[in-house]
Coordinates of C-alpha atoms in Angstrom, one line a residue:
X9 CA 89.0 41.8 -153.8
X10 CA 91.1 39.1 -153.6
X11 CA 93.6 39.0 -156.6
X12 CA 91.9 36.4 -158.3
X13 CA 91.0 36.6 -161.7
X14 CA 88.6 34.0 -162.4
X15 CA 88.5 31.6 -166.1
X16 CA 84.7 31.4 -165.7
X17 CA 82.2 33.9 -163.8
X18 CA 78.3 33.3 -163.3
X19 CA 76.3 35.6 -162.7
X20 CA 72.5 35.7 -161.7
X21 CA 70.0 36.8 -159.0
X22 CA 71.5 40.4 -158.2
X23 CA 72.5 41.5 -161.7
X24 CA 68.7 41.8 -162.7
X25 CA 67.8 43.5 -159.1
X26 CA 65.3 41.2 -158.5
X27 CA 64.1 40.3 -162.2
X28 CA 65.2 36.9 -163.2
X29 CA 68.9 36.4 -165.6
X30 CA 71.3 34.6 -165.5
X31 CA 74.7 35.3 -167.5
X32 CA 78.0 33.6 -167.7
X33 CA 81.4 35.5 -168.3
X34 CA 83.9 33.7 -169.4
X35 CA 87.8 34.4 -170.6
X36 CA 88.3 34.8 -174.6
X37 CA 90.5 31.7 -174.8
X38 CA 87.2 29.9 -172.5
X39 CA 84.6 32.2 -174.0
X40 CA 85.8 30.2 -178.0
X41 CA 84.3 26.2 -176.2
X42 CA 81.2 27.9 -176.3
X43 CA 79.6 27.2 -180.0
X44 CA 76.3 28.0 -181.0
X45 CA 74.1 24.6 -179.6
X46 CA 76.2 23.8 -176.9
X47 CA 75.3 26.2 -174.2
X48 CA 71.6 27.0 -173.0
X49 CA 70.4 29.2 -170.3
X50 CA 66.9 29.4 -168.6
X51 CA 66.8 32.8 -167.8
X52 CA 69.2 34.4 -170.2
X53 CA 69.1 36.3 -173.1
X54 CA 65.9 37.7 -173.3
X55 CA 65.2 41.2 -173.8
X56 CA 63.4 42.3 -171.0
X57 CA 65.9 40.7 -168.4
X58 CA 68.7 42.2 -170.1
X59 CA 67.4 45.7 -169.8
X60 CA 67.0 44.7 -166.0
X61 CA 70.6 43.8 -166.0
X62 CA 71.7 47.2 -167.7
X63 CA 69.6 49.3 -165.5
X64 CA 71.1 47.4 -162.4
X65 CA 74.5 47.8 -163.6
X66 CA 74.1 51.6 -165.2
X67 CA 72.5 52.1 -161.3
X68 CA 75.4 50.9 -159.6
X69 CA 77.6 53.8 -160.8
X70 CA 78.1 56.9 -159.1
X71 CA 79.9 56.0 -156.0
X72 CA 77.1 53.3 -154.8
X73 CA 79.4 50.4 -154.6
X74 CA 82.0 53.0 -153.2
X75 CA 79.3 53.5 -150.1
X76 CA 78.3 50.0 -149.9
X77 CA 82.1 49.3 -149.0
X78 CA 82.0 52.3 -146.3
X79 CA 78.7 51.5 -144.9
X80 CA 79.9 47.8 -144.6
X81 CA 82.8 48.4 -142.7
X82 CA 81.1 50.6 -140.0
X83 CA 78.4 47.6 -139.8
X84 CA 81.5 45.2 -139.2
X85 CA 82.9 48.0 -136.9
X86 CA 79.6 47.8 -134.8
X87 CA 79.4 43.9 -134.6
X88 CA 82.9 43.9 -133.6
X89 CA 82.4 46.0 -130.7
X90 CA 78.9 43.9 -130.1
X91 CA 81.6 40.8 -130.3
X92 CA 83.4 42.1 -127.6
X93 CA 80.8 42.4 -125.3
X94 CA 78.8 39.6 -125.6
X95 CA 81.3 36.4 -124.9
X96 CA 78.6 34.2 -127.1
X97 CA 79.6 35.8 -130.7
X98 CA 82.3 33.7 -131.7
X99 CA 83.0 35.4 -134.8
X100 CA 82.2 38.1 -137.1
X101 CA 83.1 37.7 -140.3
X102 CA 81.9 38.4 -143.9
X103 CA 83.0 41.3 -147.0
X104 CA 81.0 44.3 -147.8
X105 CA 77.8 44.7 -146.5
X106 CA 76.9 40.8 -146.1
X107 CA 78.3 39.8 -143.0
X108 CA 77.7 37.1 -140.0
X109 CA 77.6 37.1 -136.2
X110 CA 78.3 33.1 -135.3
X111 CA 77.6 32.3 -131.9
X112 CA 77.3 29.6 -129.4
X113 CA 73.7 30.7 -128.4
X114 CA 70.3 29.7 -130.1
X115 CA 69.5 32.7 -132.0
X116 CA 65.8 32.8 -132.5
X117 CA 65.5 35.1 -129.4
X118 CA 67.5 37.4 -130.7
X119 CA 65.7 37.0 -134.4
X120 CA 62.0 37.5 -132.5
X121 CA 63.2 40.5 -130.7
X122 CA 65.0 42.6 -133.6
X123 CA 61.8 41.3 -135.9
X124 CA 59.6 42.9 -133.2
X125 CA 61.4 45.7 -133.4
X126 CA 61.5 46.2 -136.8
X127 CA 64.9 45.3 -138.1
X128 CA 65.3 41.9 -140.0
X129 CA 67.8 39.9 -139.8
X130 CA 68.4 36.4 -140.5
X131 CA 69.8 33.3 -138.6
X132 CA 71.5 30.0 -140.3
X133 CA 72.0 26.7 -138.5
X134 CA 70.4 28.1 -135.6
X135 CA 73.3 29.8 -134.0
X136 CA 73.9 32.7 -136.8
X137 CA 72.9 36.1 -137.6
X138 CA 73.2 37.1 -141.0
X139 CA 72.9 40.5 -142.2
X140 CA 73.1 41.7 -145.6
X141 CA 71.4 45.8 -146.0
X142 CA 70.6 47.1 -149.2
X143 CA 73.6 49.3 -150.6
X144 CA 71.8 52.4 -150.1
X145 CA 71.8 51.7 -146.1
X146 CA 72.9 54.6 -144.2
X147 CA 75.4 55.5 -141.1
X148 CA 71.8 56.8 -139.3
X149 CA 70.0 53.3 -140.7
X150 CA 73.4 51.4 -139.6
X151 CA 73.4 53.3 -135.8
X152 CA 69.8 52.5 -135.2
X153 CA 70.0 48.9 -136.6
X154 CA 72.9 48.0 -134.2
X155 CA 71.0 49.7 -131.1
X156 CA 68.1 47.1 -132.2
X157 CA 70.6 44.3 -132.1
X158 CA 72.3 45.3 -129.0
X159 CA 69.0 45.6 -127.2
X160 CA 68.0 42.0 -128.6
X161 CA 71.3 40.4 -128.0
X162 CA 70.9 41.6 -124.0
X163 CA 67.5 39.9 -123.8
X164 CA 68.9 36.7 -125.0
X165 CA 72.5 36.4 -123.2
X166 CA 73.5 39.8 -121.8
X167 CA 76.8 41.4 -121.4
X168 CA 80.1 39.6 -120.9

């Protein structure tokens, strides 16, 4: 996404959806420091975690990373225009579908009221709202999420 080609890539919690791996990628000129004895890996290598990690990979064919990337950018679209209005979100910012709202408010209004809603969210340092939907999230799941958040975000600061 970037242009980067990375030396050295670790990989863990989402490439066994859930079930614990770990893996590390590494160049073929990198990959050749790595002799038998000299790296070990708590949660690699094992059979059962690597057919997790091939399930998760063989299910992230088909056009679901493809949606992820559409579906994250009308989320993005929505804070935005939240961003807009409400003169407390400083920033939006994030790639994909795991994005922020930083703001100059205390959040846990706005965390209580989407959470009693039903939409969970989560705030860092007090003062942002992290969001990060499954791949699968859809525009109807996106539309009604935002609503949530809009209605939440009035109760705690209102409208600019």
């Amino acid at each position: 996404q970037f242009g980067v080609e990375p030396d050295v890539m670790v990989l863990a919690k989402g490439l066994g959806n859930g079930f614990p791996i770990g893996a590390l990628l590494a160049r073929e000129e990198i990959a050749k420091c790595f002799i038998p004895g000299t790296h070990g890996a708590t949660f690699g290598g094992n059979p059962l975690a690597a057919a997790a990690a091939l399930a998760t990979c063989e299910t992230l064919t088909g056009g679901v990373i493809d949606h992820g990337a559409r579906m994250g950018a009308l989320l993005r679209s929505r804070l935005d225009e939240m961003a807009s209005r409400f003169p407390f979100i400083k920033e939006v910012r994030g790639i994909g579908l795991h994005l922020a709202a930083e703001t100059d408010i205390d959040c846990k209004p706005v965390l209580e009221a989407c959470i009693a809603r039903g939409l969970l969210v989560n705030v860092i340092q007090g003062k942002i709202l992290r969001f990060i939907p499954p791949l699968v999230v859809t525009g109807d799941e996106i539309a009604e999420g935002s609503a949530t958040l809009e209605a939440a975000l009035e109760l705690a600061g209102g409208a600019g």
